[in-house]
Each structure stands twice: as structure tokens, then as C-alpha cells.
Amino acid sequence: MNTVGHLINGEVVLESKRTQDVFNPATGQVARQVALASSQTVEHAIATAEAAFPAWRDTPPIKRARIMFRFKELLEQNADAICKLIGEEHGKISHDAAGELQRGIENVEYACGIAELLKGEHSKNVGPNIDAWSEFQPLGVVAGITPFNFPVMVPLWMIPVAIAAGNCFILKPSERDPSSTLFIAQLLQEAGLPKGVLNVVNGDKEAVDILLRDTRIQAVSFVGSTPVAEYIYATATATAHGKRCQALGGAKNHAIVMPDADIDNAVNQLLGAAFGSSGERCMALSVAVAVGDAAADALIGKMKEAMKNLKVGAYTDSKNDFGPVITRQHQQKVVGYINSAEQQGATVVVDGREPNVAGYEEGFFVGGTLIDRVTPDMQSYKEEIFGPVLQVVRVNSMQEAMALIDKHEYGNGTCIFTRDGEAARYFSDNIKVGMVGINVPLPVPVAYHSFGGWKRSLFGDLHAYGPDGVRFYTRRKTVTQRWPSSGVREGVEFSMPTMK
Ligand code: NAD
């Protein structure tokens, strides 16, 4: 059985005694192994990246951008192979994997404009014959730690902007589906990236802890669950470790369904946003908050009908709507949340606990599940389920719906379905959530904006990718300059210099 290795100094190496199984979640069988980096492997990657940094930092941004152009072409040319690897280890259906890849490519396209993005700020004559400017310099060696649910897109939120800005990068991908990530890293080498600028270390907490503590690493970007995000942020930014950090965490995304909403449209949108990718998206809409019993009853009725057509199955059939969840353990966890909602008094309207996927009886499947009359005290409401489960909470007013959303510990994404522009404007203006959709169920910002939640969905000051990504991966330096040849000779001055 083959083992997924690490990419260090442009070469794939194994170098690891410890390995872990990688499953095909549709069959439930072990697909391959992944090497788990030891401290020596991580040290090797850090030293390699440090050695590559001076030449890469001094490479003109337009040349770095040309590598990004070639990388984009290679990602497009290899789309089928990438989607197949995502399908084999994550279980995502090919149309969904293609969407993930496309969203990743858009971040590469954004990084192609790095020469423009790095332009600084200039002021002439801030004093007599004195000019000042600010420039944005790369940080040095930076690291990224990514989750299983977007093995291609989330690494592409980080790597293109970071390296186009002149940094060297060490990526620690998810150990559950590492192959597509390693493959795109190899494509970046093929695009002409100098060896050592990007290194991939596969592994677990042992590798992560070294990246968090080693003072040669200047910044850490993390995307994953909230408990791990908190640990990452606290450790990386501790005074002794001295890093810049952005740590994106979990979510519980609510959609308000107003009494005036186009219910057929809301149902279509909710189907994709709740069940697409088996609900394993940090922007999945997992709670519908129906305002008034009429809206709730209409929503439940139409949803129940529409869910009869949901197709759950293996990634190999592109007609399927969504695939399995990532592991057997996670499947049991999702089923546990459905059980707990039922035990605490909610009504399971459509039950996906025992899906029948012919030919894939050992796969980690959960069918689309709809639960009505969920209340905020239920465990299934408070916690992130990360499965194909849509819960409906009934409220009496928009204010009640907004108070519910604001009170939740997570604040990643939210959406309102309405025909009322005034209500929509009030909602987007006041809701305490980082990414808002108005009749748009998955408001994932495009690559030239930035991605980030509020509250316990993001730790750090800056959002991911886009303009905030450029700021995160660069350090401002401000230079004030005067040349003696301008003839100015001032006397000794002990007071703070000002323009008199
Ligand atoms: P996870 O937190 O289990 O793992 C994420 C990464 O952290 C992996 O690389 C993993 O190896 C590493 N890791 C796990 N435990 C660790 C520990 N104790 N110490 C150090 N490193 C550790 O998350 P996951 O299950 O891979 O991904 C799903 C989660 O990610 C969900 O909560 C989802 O909402 C979240 N997510 C958030 C966003 C966002 O943008 N906010 C995007 C995608 C996923």
C-alpha cells in the first residue's frame, strides 16, 4: 500500500516511522497510508524554507506572479485528477470537488496581481526635501494548518498570497485526506517555484506543536474546529513564540426564513446549503429560523417533499448530490446529535440515520435529515454537527430570530430569505456575524474580498485571503528619507521634529 509523503526542498520524501490510515469514506476501506512527520522532519522543512527565503524575497514580484499564472494553468489542466483524489479520500462528488477547486483557483488568480497588491504608499515633501513611504515586506517563513473538509481550497486560501508576497511556506494539511493537497503542491513546483519555497509536512499534533513554537516561523494561519483554533492562537501568539496568527474556527450558520420569503426558492437554496458536501462546510446552513408558524409549516412541508429526491452515494457517480461523511467516528457523532435532538423533544421529520446506499454498505453515509421544533437549549442546537442535518427553530418575530443568532457562540455566516429590502438592510447592518447573505445561502466572499467570521469563529484581527491576506502575510515598513546633497544642514535639535 502506498504512503503519502512530505514535500521538502522540492522532493517527496517519506522520512517517517509513524503512519496513519487514510480511508475511502464511500467504501469504508483503507485507501492508503499517510506519513506522520517527526520533529526531525519538521525541523528539516523549516531549515529548507529558511534557506530559500533570501533569494525568493529578492525575486521581483512580477516574476513570482508569472509562476502563479503557470500554476493556475496546471490546476485547470489537472482538474479531473485533483477532483478524483478529493473524491477518493474526502468523498465529495465530482461537481462539488470542481466547485472547491474553482474557488481555490480564484485565489491563485488574485495572487497573480501581487505586483499591484504590494504597491506601497508614498508622500513627497513631508518636510523640506524629505520624502516618506511605506512598503510591505514579506515576513519570512510562515506556516499553515488546514482542515479535512476543503483539502484543496483552504490551502489555496493561504499559499498563493503568502508566497507571491515573498514568504516561504510550510503547510501541514489534514491527515485525513492528504493526497490532493500534496498533488497541488507538486504542481506548484512544476510551475517553476524554486525548491524550498513551499514545503508540505504531513502529520498530526506533534508536527503542529513544533510549527507553533519554533521562533523561525513568523506567522501561522489555521483553519479547523474552534477548540483547536483556540489552542493554536493562544500558543502561536504567546510571548515566547511571538507569532502573528489567524485561526478560523467552527460555525453554526442560521438562515432566517421571513413570512414574505419565496418559500420555493428558500427550499432550493437550503437544500444545497444544508446538505451539499454532506453538511461538512464551515458555511453550511444548519439552522433555519422560521418566523411565524405559517412560514415554518410551509418550509417543513416543501422541504420534506423535496428531500425525497436527494441522492446520497459515492463520488464516482456525478448524479449524486452528496457523499459520505469523513470517518466512521464522525458518522456516529452526527447520528448521536440526531438522537439527542429527538430525546430532548424535537421532531425528526426526515430521518437519515440509516441510509441505504446499495453497494456501499460499509461507507460512512448519513442521509439528509430534517428536524423540526428544535430549541436553543438542545445540545444539537448549541454545537456544530458538521453533517447533513437541517434543524428548524420556530420564532415569532425577526427580532427574536436575530437575538437567537447574536446569542450563539459562533458567528461565521448567516442568511435571510425575504422580499423586504428594509428588513434585509436592517439585518445585514445589525447582525453579529462576519459573512451575511441576502437571499444568498452560502455567502463565501469572492477571492478579492476576505473571508472570516466573528465571535468564536475566528481568533485574530485579520480575515483570510484577499486584501486582509496580503496584510497578514506582509509587514509594513515606513522609510523617511533626506539626502544631504539637497544642501540642507540643520543644527542640533533636541525637541521632537515637527513641521513648523
Ligand atoms: P480539526 O480542528 O480537527 O483539524 C484541523 C487541523 O488541525 C488538521 O490539520 C489537524 O491535523 C490539526 N489538529 C487537530 N487537532 C489538533 C491538536 N489537538 N493540536 C494541533 N493540531 C491539531 O478540524 P477538521 O475536523 O479537520 O475540520 C472541520 C472543522 O473545521 C469544522 O469545525 C469546520 O467548521 C472548521 N472549518 C472552518 C472554516 C472556516 O473558515 N472558519 C473552514 C473550514 C473548516
PDB file of C-alpha atoms in Angstrom, residues 251-368:
ATOM      1  CA  ALA A 251     -19.659  27.541  12.868  1.00  0.00           C
ATOM      2  CA  LYS A 252     -23.405  27.285  13.313  1.00  0.00           C
ATOM      3  CA  ASN A 253     -24.944  29.183  10.437  1.00  0.00           C
ATOM      4  CA  HIS A 254     -28.573  30.286  10.702  1.00  0.00           C
ATOM      5  CA  ALA A 255     -30.906  31.228   7.848  1.00  0.00           C
ATOM      6  CA  ILE A 256     -33.928  33.360   8.717  1.00  0.00           C
ATOM      7  CA  VAL A 257     -36.990  32.472   6.646  1.00  0.00           C
ATOM      8  CA  MET A 258     -39.306  35.501   6.797  1.00  0.00           C
ATOM      9  CA  PRO A 259     -43.091  35.199   6.304  1.00  0.00           C
ATOM     10  CA  ASP A 260     -42.788  37.063   2.979  1.00  0.00           C
ATOM     11  CA  ALA A 261     -39.977  34.841   1.615  1.00  0.00           C
ATOM     12  CA  ASP A 262     -40.311  32.985  -1.669  1.00  0.00           C
ATOM     13  CA  ILE A 263     -40.545  29.594   0.039  1.00  0.00           C
ATOM     14  CA  ASP A 264     -39.837  27.535  -3.102  1.00  0.00           C
ATOM     15  CA  ASN A 265     -36.643  29.482  -3.643  1.00  0.00           C
ATOM     16  CA  ALA A 266     -35.694  29.230   0.047  1.00  0.00           C
ATOM     17  CA  VAL A 267     -36.204  25.443  -0.064  1.00  0.00           C
ATOM     18  CA  ASN A 268     -33.985  25.074  -3.145  1.00  0.00           C
ATOM     19  CA  GLN A 269     -31.274  27.224  -1.595  1.00  0.00           C
ATOM     20  CA  LEU A 270     -31.461  25.478   1.776  1.00  0.00           C
ATOM     21  CA  LEU A 271     -31.226  22.022   0.198  1.00  0.00           C
ATOM     22  CA  GLY A 272     -27.854  22.815  -1.362  1.00  0.00           C
ATOM     23  CA  ALA A 273     -26.554  24.841   1.581  1.00  0.00           C
ATOM     24  CA  ALA A 274     -27.563  22.345   4.276  1.00  0.00           C
ATOM     25  CA  PHE A 275     -26.794  19.038   2.551  1.00  0.00           C
ATOM     26  CA  GLY A 276     -24.156  19.887  -0.086  1.00  0.00           C
ATOM     27  CA  SER A 277     -20.810  18.282   0.794  1.00  0.00           C
ATOM     28  CA  SER A 278     -22.735  16.287   3.464  1.00  0.00           C
ATOM     29  CA  GLY A 279     -23.032  19.467   5.523  1.00  0.00           C
ATOM     30  CA  GLU A 280     -19.257  19.388   6.058  1.00  0.00           C
ATOM     31  CA  ARG A 281     -18.760  23.054   5.181  1.00  0.00           C
ATOM     32  CA  CYS A 282     -17.996  25.778   7.696  1.00  0.00           C
ATOM     33  CA  MET A 283     -20.552  27.891   5.801  1.00  0.00           C
ATOM     34  CA  ALA A 284     -23.241  25.170   5.670  1.00  0.00           C
ATOM     35  CA  LEU A 285     -26.664  26.450   6.682  1.00  0.00           C
ATOM     36  CA  SER A 286     -27.522  24.094   9.518  1.00  0.00           C
ATOM     37  CA  VAL A 287     -30.353  26.012  11.223  1.00  0.00           C
ATOM     38  CA  ALA A 288     -33.432  27.503   9.540  1.00  0.00           C
ATOM     39  CA  VAL A 289     -35.162  30.045  11.771  1.00  0.00           C
ATOM     40  CA  ALA A 290     -38.739  30.308  10.560  1.00  0.00           C
ATOM     41  CA  VAL A 291     -40.594  33.473  11.525  1.00  0.00           C
ATOM     42  CA  GLY A 292     -44.203  32.500  12.296  1.00  0.00           C
ATOM     43  CA  ASP A 293     -45.835  29.080  12.164  1.00  0.00           C
ATOM     44  CA  ALA A 294     -47.165  29.657   8.633  1.00  0.00           C
ATOM     45  CA  ALA A 295     -43.629  30.068   7.253  1.00  0.00           C
ATOM     46  CA  ALA A 296     -42.402  27.116   9.350  1.00  0.00           C
ATOM     47  CA  ASP A 297     -45.193  24.795   8.216  1.00  0.00           C
ATOM     48  CA  ALA A 298     -44.746  25.771   4.557  1.00  0.00           C
ATOM     49  CA  LEU A 299     -40.992  25.284   4.828  1.00  0.00           C
ATOM     50  CA  ILE A 300     -41.243  21.890   6.527  1.00  0.00           C
ATOM     51  CA  GLY A 301     -43.894  20.658   4.059  1.00  0.00           C
ATOM     52  CA  LYS A 302     -41.965  21.635   0.940  1.00  0.00           C
ATOM     53  CA  MET A 303     -38.621  20.567   2.362  1.00  0.00           C
ATOM     54  CA  LYS A 304     -39.933  17.111   3.247  1.00  0.00           C
ATOM     55  CA  GLU A 305     -41.229  16.688  -0.287  1.00  0.00           C
ATOM     56  CA  ALA A 306     -38.024  17.943  -1.925  1.00  0.00           C
ATOM     57  CA  MET A 307     -35.805  15.739   0.254  1.00  0.00           C
ATOM     58  CA  LYS A 308     -37.352  12.622  -1.285  1.00  0.00           C
ATOM     59  CA  ASN A 309     -35.214  13.366  -4.347  1.00  0.00           C
ATOM     60  CA  LEU A 310     -31.882  13.721  -2.512  1.00  0.00           C
ATOM     61  CA  LYS A 311     -29.287  11.324  -3.914  1.00  0.00           C
ATOM     62  CA  VAL A 312     -26.644  10.151  -1.474  1.00  0.00           C
ATOM     63  CA  GLY A 313     -23.801   7.992  -2.737  1.00  0.00           C
ATOM     64  CA  ALA A 314     -20.225   7.566  -3.839  1.00  0.00           C
ATOM     65  CA  TYR A 315     -18.130  10.275  -5.543  1.00  0.00           C
ATOM     66  CA  THR A 316     -17.831   8.079  -8.629  1.00  0.00           C
ATOM     67  CA  ASP A 317     -21.437   8.869  -9.717  1.00  0.00           C
ATOM     68  CA  SER A 318     -21.695  12.545 -10.619  1.00  0.00           C
ATOM     69  CA  LYS A 319     -25.510  12.350 -10.415  1.00  0.00           C
ATOM     70  CA  ASN A 320     -25.278  12.030  -6.621  1.00  0.00           C
ATOM     71  CA  ASP A 321     -25.968  15.182  -4.611  1.00  0.00           C
ATOM     72  CA  PHE A 322     -23.602  14.428  -1.754  1.00  0.00           C
ATOM     73  CA  GLY A 323     -21.376  11.686  -0.417  1.00  0.00           C
ATOM     74  CA  PRO A 324     -20.400  10.158   2.914  1.00  0.00           C
ATOM     75  CA  VAL A 325     -19.021  11.963   5.955  1.00  0.00           C
ATOM     76  CA  ILE A 326     -15.315  11.729   6.620  1.00  0.00           C
ATOM     77  CA  THR A 327     -14.928   8.879   9.146  1.00  0.00           C
ATOM     78  CA  ARG A 328     -16.913   6.145  10.900  1.00  0.00           C
ATOM     79  CA  GLN A 329     -16.398   8.033  14.176  1.00  0.00           C
ATOM     80  CA  HIS A 330     -17.814  11.222  12.660  1.00  0.00           C
ATOM     81  CA  GLN A 331     -20.792   9.312  11.227  1.00  0.00           C
ATOM     82  CA  GLN A 332     -21.576   8.054  14.728  1.00  0.00           C
ATOM     83  CA  LYS A 333     -21.186  11.562  16.152  1.00  0.00           C
ATOM     84  CA  VAL A 334     -23.695  13.010  13.648  1.00  0.00           C
ATOM     85  CA  VAL A 335     -26.185  10.215  14.398  1.00  0.00           C
ATOM     86  CA  GLY A 336     -25.631  10.915  18.116  1.00  0.00           C
ATOM     87  CA  TYR A 337     -26.711  14.551  17.613  1.00  0.00           C
ATOM     88  CA  ILE A 338     -29.902  13.434  15.811  1.00  0.00           C
ATOM     89  CA  ASN A 339     -30.653  11.002  18.665  1.00  0.00           C
ATOM     90  CA  SER A 340     -30.094  13.710  21.266  1.00  0.00           C
ATOM     91  CA  ALA A 341     -32.403  16.190  19.478  1.00  0.00           C
ATOM     92  CA  GLU A 342     -35.131  13.541  19.408  1.00  0.00           C
ATOM     93  CA  GLN A 343     -34.594  12.646  23.065  1.00  0.00           C
ATOM     94  CA  GLN A 344     -34.770  16.331  24.027  1.00  0.00           C
ATOM     95  CA  GLY A 345     -38.172  16.753  22.358  1.00  0.00           C
ATOM     96  CA  ALA A 346     -37.540  17.780  18.731  1.00  0.00           C
ATOM     97  CA  THR A 347     -39.370  16.083  15.831  1.00  0.00           C
ATOM     98  CA  VAL A 348     -37.298  14.173  13.286  1.00  0.00           C
ATOM     99  CA  VAL A 349     -39.276  14.845  10.091  1.00  0.00           C
ATOM    100  CA  VAL A 350     -36.863  13.224   7.629  1.00  0.00           C
ATOM    101  CA  ASP A 351     -34.555  10.623   9.160  1.00  0.00           C
ATOM    102  CA  GLY A 352     -31.153   9.945   7.570  1.00  0.00           C
ATOM    103  CA  ARG A 353     -29.744   7.767  10.366  1.00  0.00           C
ATOM    104  CA  GLU A 354     -29.927   4.569   8.371  1.00  0.00           C
ATOM    105  CA  PRO A 355     -29.428   5.419   4.724  1.00  0.00           C
ATOM    106  CA  ASN A 356     -29.482   2.640   2.187  1.00  0.00           C
ATOM    107  CA  VAL A 357     -26.625   3.139  -0.264  1.00  0.00           C
ATOM    108  CA  ALA A 358     -26.628  -0.008  -2.363  1.00  0.00           C
ATOM    109  CA  GLY A 359     -23.174  -1.444  -2.936  1.00  0.00           C
ATOM    110  CA  TYR A 360     -21.614   0.837  -0.297  1.00  0.00           C
ATOM    111  CA  GLU A 361     -22.916  -0.733   2.900  1.00  0.00           C
ATOM    112  CA  GLU A 362     -19.609  -0.168   4.730  1.00  0.00           C
ATOM    113  CA  GLY A 363     -19.402   3.533   3.739  1.00  0.00           C
ATOM    114  CA  PHE A 364     -19.685   6.360   6.257  1.00  0.00           C
ATOM    115  CA  PHE A 365     -23.028   7.656   4.995  1.00  0.00           C
ATOM    116  CA  VAL A 366     -25.660   9.739   6.742  1.00  0.00           C
ATOM    117  CA  GLY A 367     -28.793  10.622   4.773  1.00  0.00           C
ATOM    118  CA  GLY A 368     -30.290  14.108   4.617  1.00  0.00           C
TER     119      GLY A 368
END
